[in-house]
């Protein structure tokens, strides 16, 4: 009933680094060609931990959008927007908060973890506990069925699925639901109605998931069906109420293998990053200062790539020939470390060249970015408003 749709969000953390590029953005760039995509700046999410110092958020959000654009996220393909500019997220969050069991929130694995990890902050707040619920609202309000996230966010998507089910069950059972659903089946025409009933029975009696998929495909094909009837038939199929909110699926983004300057995972908190648009001089200096195999004190000492963080960057940026040159040269002291680092520097520069070029366009003309965001906000708002209309109606709050 609802089109395929991808949604993902990112907290505005300031300038992004190559870890974000290899871990997340490259995937977004790929997805934007495969599905309609919505990507947003989760600025309210930043507030859940940064409520004491919100001043920098807006600037970080703009910078981050420039990084997305630089990485190749294309506003002609994907919708880019800012969470707080679509206040419907807050309305859905509020309505769902009424029916969200406290225990579900307390059991989300990141909750206790984060409180312990960020022990210098007081996170015993209402907003911080409700953070997964806000994320659920972000997803459900667009009826997004695919949510690309890293492993740490999977429990949040699972939580979202449970909430959608609870919501549909609670508010999708309008008076006379069964009768209305039977009426809607008839409207499919006798042939399709028979097939629908058959698939429904197969699912309900035998849990046949292929039958559900086929029934979904069938309903998607049917043209002359009202929105409400469609929702009913989707819900009736699986035995719940109307399907008002769509259960999303996580698209697991494989953990990025992007090593930082010290060989640990690249992360701002380790201070080992190269930013997406790092200028050439600073990039060169950072790589030149990278630690190498500690056994190579003098140029004539032999080394072992496996003990060297530079070698890990060669895995990302060099081809087989170059890597063979490194292994041979390092183990025989045939090359020096600065020499060895040069191809890495060049590889990163080459990767960044198109990013720098695209970013320059937006830096030269900030109204471009403003317009892209304004445009995205508006498109997102339209979709969010549609869902909210159905949600209010289902809850009997539409005052029409
Ligand atoms: N919670 C995510 C993070 O911290 C960001 C986020 C907020 C998000 N809302 C979302 C991601 C909705 C995917 C979908 O990384
Ligand atoms: Fe590392 Fe290259 Fe030096 Fe070997 S030659 S220690 S791989 S930087």
Short mmCIF file of C-alpha atoms and ligand atoms in Angstrom, two decimals:
data_model
loop_
_atom_site.label_atom_id
_atom_site.label_comp_id
_atom_site.label_asym_id
_atom_site.label_seq_id
_atom_site.Cartn_x
_atom_site.Cartn_y
_atom_site.Cartn_z
CA UNK A 1 0.00 0.00 0.00
CA UNK A 2 2.85 2.26 0.79
CA UNK A 3 5.74 2.79 -1.56
CA UNK A 4 9.19 1.60 -0.61
CA UNK A 5 11.01 4.30 1.22
CA UNK A 6 14.36 4.68 2.90
CA UNK A 7 14.89 6.99 5.84
CA UNK A 8 17.95 7.70 7.90
CA UNK A 9 19.14 10.40 10.23
CA UNK A 10 22.42 11.63 11.61
CA UNK A 11 23.16 13.74 14.62
CA UNK A 12 24.88 17.02 13.82
CA UNK A 13 28.32 16.42 15.30
CA UNK A 14 30.28 19.02 13.36
CA UNK A 15 32.47 18.18 10.44
CA UNK A 16 32.35 14.60 9.29
CA UNK A 17 35.40 12.44 8.73
CA UNK A 18 36.42 9.64 6.40
CA UNK A 19 34.94 7.09 8.82
CA UNK A 20 31.51 8.61 8.20
CA UNK A 21 32.17 8.57 4.49
CA UNK A 22 33.18 4.91 4.27
CA UNK A 23 30.73 3.78 6.94
CA UNK A 24 27.55 5.67 6.12
CA UNK A 25 27.61 8.23 3.33
CA UNK A 26 28.84 5.95 0.57
CA UNK A 27 25.91 3.71 1.40
CA UNK A 28 23.46 6.63 1.25
CA UNK A 29 24.84 7.63 -2.13
CA UNK A 30 24.21 4.12 -3.39
CA UNK A 31 20.72 3.87 -1.88
CA UNK A 32 19.57 7.14 -3.40
CA UNK A 33 19.72 5.49 -6.83
CA UNK A 34 17.75 2.46 -5.69
CA UNK A 35 14.89 3.90 -3.63
CA UNK A 36 13.20 7.16 -2.77
CA UNK A 37 15.32 8.33 0.16
CA UNK A 38 14.89 10.77 3.00
CA UNK A 39 17.97 11.84 4.95
CA UNK A 40 17.69 14.19 7.86
CA UNK A 41 19.70 16.07 10.44
CA UNK A 42 18.61 14.76 13.84
CA UNK A 43 19.02 18.08 15.64
CA UNK A 44 16.49 17.31 18.38
CA UNK A 45 18.38 14.11 19.04
CA UNK A 46 21.49 16.17 19.65
CA UNK A 47 19.54 17.97 22.35
CA UNK A 48 18.93 14.76 24.27
CA UNK A 49 22.56 14.82 25.38
CA UNK A 50 23.48 18.43 24.66
CA UNK A 51 20.54 20.25 26.21
CA UNK A 52 22.88 22.36 28.31
CA UNK A 53 24.63 23.81 25.29
CA UNK A 54 22.43 23.92 22.21
CA UNK A 55 24.07 26.96 20.60
CA UNK A 56 26.34 25.14 18.17
CA UNK A 57 23.72 22.77 16.80
CA UNK A 58 22.43 24.91 13.96
CA UNK A 59 25.87 25.60 12.60
CA UNK A 60 26.87 21.96 12.90
CA UNK A 61 23.72 21.00 11.02
CA UNK A 62 24.55 23.27 8.08
CA UNK A 63 28.15 22.07 7.99
CA UNK A 64 26.99 18.50 8.03
CA UNK A 65 24.62 19.00 5.11
CA UNK A 66 27.52 20.46 3.12
CA UNK A 67 29.51 17.33 3.93
CA UNK A 68 26.64 15.14 2.73
CA UNK A 69 26.45 17.07 -0.52
CA UNK A 70 30.21 16.93 -0.88
CA UNK A 71 30.12 13.15 -0.45
CA UNK A 72 27.71 12.89 -3.35
CA UNK A 73 24.30 12.83 -1.71
CA UNK A 74 22.22 14.36 -4.45
CA UNK A 75 19.31 16.64 -3.59
CA UNK A 76 17.75 15.83 -6.96
CA UNK A 77 17.52 12.20 -5.90
CA UNK A 78 17.06 12.29 -2.14
CA UNK A 79 15.15 14.56 0.21
CA UNK A 80 17.44 16.29 2.72
CA UNK A 81 15.85 17.99 5.69
CA UNK A 82 16.14 19.06 9.30
CA UNK A 83 14.14 17.25 11.95
CA UNK A 84 13.12 20.31 13.94
CA UNK A 85 11.78 21.96 10.80
CA UNK A 86 9.11 19.28 10.56
CA UNK A 87 7.32 19.72 13.89
CA UNK A 88 4.97 16.82 13.08
CA UNK A 89 7.73 14.55 14.45
CA UNK A 90 7.02 16.06 17.85
CA UNK A 91 3.29 15.56 17.57
CA UNK A 92 3.64 11.89 16.72
CA UNK A 93 6.21 11.50 19.47
CA UNK A 94 3.77 12.98 21.97
CA UNK A 95 0.82 10.87 20.89
CA UNK A 96 2.87 7.69 20.98
CA UNK A 97 4.31 8.58 24.35
CA UNK A 98 0.85 8.01 25.80
CA UNK A 99 0.88 4.35 24.82
CA UNK A 100 4.57 3.53 25.20
CA UNK A 101 5.24 1.30 28.20
CA UNK A 102 8.00 2.72 30.38
CA UNK A 103 9.55 -0.73 30.65
CA UNK A 104 10.11 -0.86 26.90
CA UNK A 105 12.15 2.33 27.07
CA UNK A 106 14.13 1.31 30.13
CA UNK A 107 15.04 -1.98 28.49
CA UNK A 108 16.54 -0.43 25.33
CA UNK A 109 20.18 -1.57 25.61
CA UNK A 110 21.76 1.80 24.80
CA UNK A 111 19.89 3.48 27.64
CA UNK A 112 21.86 2.24 30.65
CA UNK A 113 25.05 1.97 28.58
CA UNK A 114 25.02 5.60 27.58
CA UNK A 115 24.18 6.82 31.05
CA UNK A 116 27.24 5.02 32.34
CA UNK A 117 29.46 6.03 29.44
CA UNK A 118 28.56 9.70 29.54
CA UNK A 119 28.76 9.82 33.30
CA UNK A 120 29.85 13.47 33.38
CA UNK A 121 26.44 14.47 32.03
CA UNK A 122 23.17 14.29 33.87
CA UNK A 123 21.11 12.12 31.59
CA UNK A 124 18.39 11.29 34.06
CA UNK A 125 15.97 13.29 31.96
CA UNK A 126 12.64 12.65 30.36
CA UNK A 127 14.02 13.48 26.91
CA UNK A 128 16.92 11.09 27.15
CA UNK A 129 14.74 8.18 28.22
CA UNK A 130 12.36 8.99 25.37
CA UNK A 131 15.08 9.20 22.75
CA UNK A 132 14.25 5.85 21.09
CA UNK A 133 10.64 6.94 20.92
CA UNK A 134 11.63 10.11 19.12
CA UNK A 135 13.58 7.97 16.68
CA UNK A 136 10.49 5.81 16.19
CA UNK A 137 8.44 8.88 15.40
CA UNK A 138 11.10 9.94 12.85
CA UNK A 139 10.71 6.64 11.07
CA UNK A 140 7.00 5.99 11.38
CA UNK A 141 5.94 9.45 10.31
CA UNK A 142 7.33 8.74 6.81
CA UNK A 143 6.06 5.16 6.69
CA UNK A 144 9.62 4.26 5.86
CA UNK A 145 10.03 0.55 5.36
CA UNK A 146 13.84 0.59 5.20
CA UNK A 147 16.13 2.17 7.72
CA UNK A 148 19.88 1.96 7.07
CA UNK A 149 21.64 2.00 10.43
CA UNK A 150 24.69 0.68 12.17
CA UNK A 151 24.54 -2.25 14.51
CA UNK A 152 24.12 -0.12 17.62
CA UNK A 153 20.83 1.24 16.30
CA UNK A 154 19.20 -2.10 15.48
CA UNK A 155 17.40 -2.38 18.85
CA UNK A 156 15.83 1.02 18.15
CA UNK A 157 14.40 -0.18 14.87
CA UNK A 158 13.10 -3.30 16.59
CA UNK A 159 11.51 -1.09 19.24
CA UNK A 160 9.90 0.92 16.44
CA UNK A 161 8.39 -2.21 14.92
CA UNK A 162 6.84 -3.15 18.24
CA UNK A 163 5.40 0.29 18.69
CA UNK A 164 3.91 0.34 15.20
CA UNK A 165 2.27 -3.01 15.88
CA UNK A 166 0.94 -1.79 19.21
CA UNK A 167 -0.38 1.38 17.65
CA UNK A 168 -2.10 -0.41 14.78
CA UNK A 169 -3.60 -2.92 17.13
CA UNK A 170 -4.85 -0.31 19.55
CA UNK A 171 -6.20 2.32 17.16
CA UNK A 172 -6.70 0.37 13.96
CA UNK A 173 -9.62 -1.58 15.39
CA UNK A 174 -12.40 0.84 14.60
CA UNK A 175 -15.98 -0.22 15.46
CA UNK A 176 -17.18 -2.78 12.93
CA UNK A 177 -13.66 -3.46 11.66
CA UNK A 178 -14.41 -7.02 10.55
CA UNK A 179 -17.52 -6.05 8.58
CA UNK A 180 -15.74 -3.15 6.93
CA UNK A 181 -12.84 -5.38 6.02
CA UNK A 182 -15.20 -7.96 4.48
CA UNK A 183 -16.84 -5.20 2.45
CA UNK A 184 -13.42 -4.08 1.24
CA UNK A 185 -12.54 -7.64 0.19
CA UNK A 186 -15.64 -7.69 -2.03
CA UNK A 187 -14.50 -4.50 -3.72
CA UNK A 188 -11.45 -6.36 -5.04
CA UNK A 189 -13.64 -8.17 -7.55
CA UNK A 190 -14.42 -11.85 -7.28
CA UNK A 191 -11.17 -13.26 -8.67
CA UNK A 192 -8.85 -11.12 -6.59
CA UNK A 193 -11.09 -11.46 -3.55
CA UNK A 194 -10.80 -15.23 -3.74
CA UNK A 195 -7.01 -15.02 -4.04
CA UNK A 196 -6.81 -12.56 -1.14
CA UNK A 197 -8.87 -14.84 1.10
CA UNK A 198 -6.80 -17.83 0.14
CA UNK A 199 -3.52 -16.04 0.90
CA UNK A 200 -4.93 -14.72 4.15
CA UNK A 201 -5.92 -18.20 5.26
CA UNK A 202 -2.54 -19.57 4.31
CA UNK A 203 -0.86 -16.96 6.44
CA UNK A 204 -3.16 -17.16 9.42
CA UNK A 205 -3.28 -20.94 9.56
CA UNK A 206 0.23 -21.81 8.56
CA UNK A 207 2.22 -18.61 9.08
CA UNK A 208 3.19 -18.70 5.41
CA UNK A 209 5.17 -15.50 4.94
CA UNK A 210 5.34 -15.85 1.18
CA UNK A 211 1.56 -15.66 1.16
CA UNK A 212 1.71 -12.31 2.96
CA UNK A 213 4.16 -11.00 0.41
CA UNK A 214 1.98 -12.10 -2.45
CA UNK A 215 -1.07 -10.53 -0.83
CA UNK A 216 0.85 -7.27 -0.37
CA UNK A 217 1.77 -7.34 -4.04
CA UNK A 218 -1.84 -7.99 -4.91
CA UNK A 219 -3.07 -5.03 -2.87
CA UNK A 220 -0.43 -2.78 -4.31
CA UNK A 221 -1.68 -3.59 -7.79
CA UNK A 222 -5.32 -2.81 -7.15
CA UNK A 223 -6.24 0.64 -8.37
CA UNK A 224 -9.73 1.63 -7.34
CA UNK A 225 -9.50 1.15 -3.60
CA UNK A 226 -9.85 3.93 -1.05
CA UNK A 227 -6.99 4.66 1.30
CA UNK A 228 -9.00 3.50 4.32
CA UNK A 229 -9.98 0.23 2.64
CA UNK A 230 -6.38 -0.45 1.75
CA UNK A 231 -5.30 0.08 5.34
CA UNK A 232 -8.06 -2.29 6.44
CA UNK A 233 -7.08 -5.01 4.01
CA UNK A 234 -3.44 -4.80 4.98
CA UNK A 235 -4.35 -5.12 8.64
CA UNK A 236 -7.04 -7.77 8.15
CA UNK A 237 -4.52 -9.90 6.28
CA UNK A 238 -2.32 -10.34 9.31
CA UNK A 239 -5.10 -10.34 11.86
CA UNK A 240 -4.50 -6.92 13.37
CA UNK A 241 -6.36 -3.66 12.95
CA UNK A 242 -5.84 -1.19 10.10
CA UNK A 243 -2.21 -0.77 9.14
CA UNK A 244 -1.84 2.92 9.87
CA UNK A 245 1.84 2.87 10.69
CA UNK A 246 4.26 0.73 8.72
CA UNK A 247 6.70 -1.60 10.46
CA UNK A 248 10.18 -0.70 9.27
CA UNK A 249 13.05 -3.01 8.58
CA UNK A 250 16.65 -2.23 9.46
CA UNK A 251 19.15 -2.29 6.61
CA UNK A 252 22.28 -3.13 8.49
CA UNK A 253 25.24 -1.05 7.38
CA UNK A 254 28.35 -3.15 7.81
CA UNK A 255 30.73 -1.72 10.36
CA UNK A 256 33.24 0.52 8.63
CA UNK A 257 36.77 -0.80 8.48
CA UNK A 258 38.07 2.74 8.29
CA UNK A 259 41.15 2.93 10.49
CA UNK A 260 42.19 6.21 12.06
CA UNK A 261 45.64 7.78 12.16
CA UNK A 262 46.66 5.59 15.10
CA UNK A 263 45.25 2.33 13.78
CA UNK A 264 42.19 2.40 16.06
CA UNK A 265 38.78 2.92 14.52
CA UNK A 266 38.50 6.46 13.20
CA UNK A 267 36.51 8.48 15.71
CA UNK A 268 36.34 12.07 16.85
CA UNK A 269 36.68 10.98 20.45
CA UNK A 270 40.03 9.33 19.74
CA UNK A 271 41.35 12.43 17.97
CA UNK A 272 42.56 10.30 15.06
CA UNK A 273 40.44 11.61 12.21
CA UNK A 274 40.89 13.00 8.75
CA UNK A 275 37.92 15.16 7.90
CA UNK A 276 36.01 14.79 4.67
CA UNK A 277 37.30 18.08 3.37
CA UNK A 278 40.59 18.27 5.22
CA UNK A 279 42.86 20.71 3.43
CA UNK A 280 45.78 19.31 1.57
CA UNK A 281 48.56 20.61 3.80
CA UNK A 282 46.94 19.40 6.97
CA UNK A 283 46.14 16.00 5.50
CA UNK A 284 49.72 15.54 4.31
CA UNK A 285 51.06 16.50 7.68
CA UNK A 286 48.71 14.18 9.54
CA UNK A 287 49.71 11.17 7.47
CA UNK A 288 53.40 12.05 7.60
CA UNK A 289 53.21 12.14 11.38
CA UNK A 290 51.45 8.81 11.68
CA UNK A 291 53.18 6.29 13.91
CA UNK A 292 54.64 3.30 12.07
CA UNK A 293 56.00 -0.08 13.12
CA UNK A 294 57.89 0.80 16.34
CA UNK A 295 60.66 -1.61 15.29
CA UNK A 296 61.67 0.72 12.47
CA UNK A 297 63.63 3.22 14.50
CA UNK A 298 66.22 3.84 11.79
CA UNK A 299 65.72 3.84 8.07
CA UNK A 300 67.82 0.67 7.84
CA UNK A 301 65.70 -1.29 10.34
CA UNK A 302 63.34 -3.77 8.75
CA UNK A 303 59.65 -3.55 9.61
CA UNK A 304 56.45 -5.55 9.52
CA UNK A 305 53.34 -4.01 7.90
CA UNK A 306 51.04 -5.99 10.20
CA UNK A 307 52.30 -3.87 13.10
CA UNK A 308 51.79 -0.56 11.29
CA UNK A 309 48.68 1.65 11.08
CA UNK A 310 49.83 2.99 7.70
CA UNK A 311 49.45 -0.49 6.30
CA UNK A 312 45.77 -0.45 7.30
CA UNK A 313 45.28 2.66 5.20
CA UNK A 314 46.95 0.91 2.29
CA UNK A 315 44.19 -1.70 2.57
CA UNK A 316 41.66 1.03 1.87
CA UNK A 317 43.52 3.15 -0.66
CA UNK A 318 46.09 1.04 -2.53
CA UNK A 319 45.92 -1.57 -5.24
CA UNK A 320 47.65 -4.97 -5.19
CA UNK A 321 50.78 -3.76 -6.91
CA UNK A 322 51.29 -0.97 -4.44
CA UNK A 323 50.63 -3.26 -1.50
CA UNK A 324 53.15 -5.80 -2.76
CA UNK A 325 55.67 -2.95 -3.03
CA UNK A 326 54.98 -1.97 0.59
CA UNK A 327 55.29 -5.49 1.97
CA UNK A 328 58.48 -6.17 0.15
CA UNK A 329 60.01 -2.76 0.81
CA UNK A 330 59.07 -2.66 4.48
CA UNK A 331 60.34 -6.13 5.32
CA UNK A 332 63.64 -5.53 3.52
CA UNK A 333 64.08 -1.91 4.60
CA UNK A 334 64.08 -1.16 0.90
CA UNK A 335 61.75 1.80 1.32
CA UNK A 336 61.44 4.46 3.99
CA UNK A 337 58.24 5.16 5.88
CA UNK A 338 57.73 8.58 4.33
CA UNK A 339 58.03 7.01 0.92
CA UNK A 340 55.53 4.36 1.95
CA UNK A 341 53.05 6.98 3.11
CA UNK A 342 53.06 8.90 -0.15
CA UNK A 343 50.62 6.66 -2.05
CA UNK A 344 48.21 6.84 0.91
CA UNK A 345 48.31 10.61 0.84
CA UNK A 346 47.67 10.54 -2.88
CA UNK A 347 44.86 8.02 -2.53
CA UNK A 348 43.05 10.15 0.01
CA UNK A 349 43.57 13.30 -2.03
CA UNK A 350 42.16 11.60 -5.06
CA UNK A 351 39.11 10.42 -3.16
CA UNK A 352 38.57 13.89 -1.74
CA UNK A 353 39.07 15.86 -4.95
CA UNK A 354 35.47 15.59 -6.18
CA UNK A 355 34.20 16.20 -2.65
CA UNK A 356 36.19 19.37 -2.32
CA UNK A 357 34.98 20.55 -5.67
CA UNK A 358 31.33 19.95 -4.86
CA UNK A 359 31.68 21.53 -1.42
CA UNK A 360 33.26 24.64 -2.93
CA UNK A 361 30.14 25.23 -4.95
CA UNK A 362 28.06 25.35 -1.77
CA UNK A 363 30.60 27.34 0.21
CA UNK A 364 30.68 29.97 -2.51
CA UNK A 365 26.92 30.30 -2.49
CA UNK A 366 25.30 29.53 0.87
CA UNK A 367 21.83 30.23 -0.50
CA UNK A 368 22.13 27.00 -2.47
CA UNK A 369 22.29 24.99 0.74
CA UNK A 370 19.50 27.02 2.29
CA UNK A 371 17.31 26.30 -0.69
CA UNK A 372 18.08 22.61 -0.71
CA UNK A 373 17.16 22.38 2.95
CA UNK A 374 14.04 24.51 2.59
CA UNK A 375 12.94 22.37 -0.30
CA UNK A 376 13.60 19.14 1.57
CA UNK A 377 11.83 20.41 4.68
CA UNK A 378 8.78 21.15 2.63
CA UNK A 379 8.69 17.78 0.89
CA UNK A 380 9.18 15.99 4.19
CA UNK A 381 6.47 18.05 5.85
CA UNK A 382 3.95 17.07 3.19
CA UNK A 383 4.58 13.37 3.80
CA UNK A 384 4.53 13.82 7.56
CA UNK A 385 1.25 15.72 7.39
CA UNK A 386 -0.40 12.91 5.47
CA UNK A 387 0.53 10.39 8.12
CA UNK A 388 -0.56 12.68 10.92
CA UNK A 389 -3.96 13.08 9.32
CA UNK A 390 -4.44 9.31 9.43
CA UNK A 391 -3.05 9.05 12.95
CA UNK A 392 -5.37 11.74 14.30
CA UNK A 393 -8.31 10.19 12.57
CA UNK A 394 -7.49 6.74 13.94
CA UNK A 395 -7.30 8.18 17.44
CA UNK A 396 -10.49 10.15 17.03
CA UNK A 397 -8.76 13.51 17.23
CA UNK A 398 -9.40 14.95 13.80
CA UNK A 399 -12.15 17.41 14.78
CA UNK A 400 -13.45 17.55 11.26
N1 LIG B 1 19.74 7.61 16.54
C1 LIG B 1 20.54 7.76 15.37
C2 LIG B 1 22.02 7.89 15.79
O1 LIG B 1 22.29 8.35 16.87
C3 LIG B 1 20.13 8.94 14.55
C4 LIG B 1 18.70 8.87 14.19
C5 LIG B 1 17.69 9.60 14.74
C6 LIG B 1 18.11 8.02 13.22
N2 LIG B 1 16.50 9.27 14.17
C7 LIG B 1 16.72 8.31 13.22
C8 LIG B 1 18.62 7.06 12.35
C9 LIG B 1 15.84 7.63 12.41
C10 LIG B 1 17.73 6.37 11.54
C11 LIG B 1 16.36 6.66 11.56
O2 LIG B 1 22.87 7.55 15.00
FE1 LIG B 2 54.64 1.08 8.04
FE2 LIG B 2 55.24 1.44 5.50
FE3 LIG B 2 57.00 2.12 7.41
FE4 LIG B 2 56.50 -0.43 6.91
S1 LIG B 2 57.41 1.02 5.52
S2 LIG B 2 56.61 0.52 8.92
S3 LIG B 2 54.31 -0.37 6.39
S4 LIG B 2 54.99 3.03 7.04
#
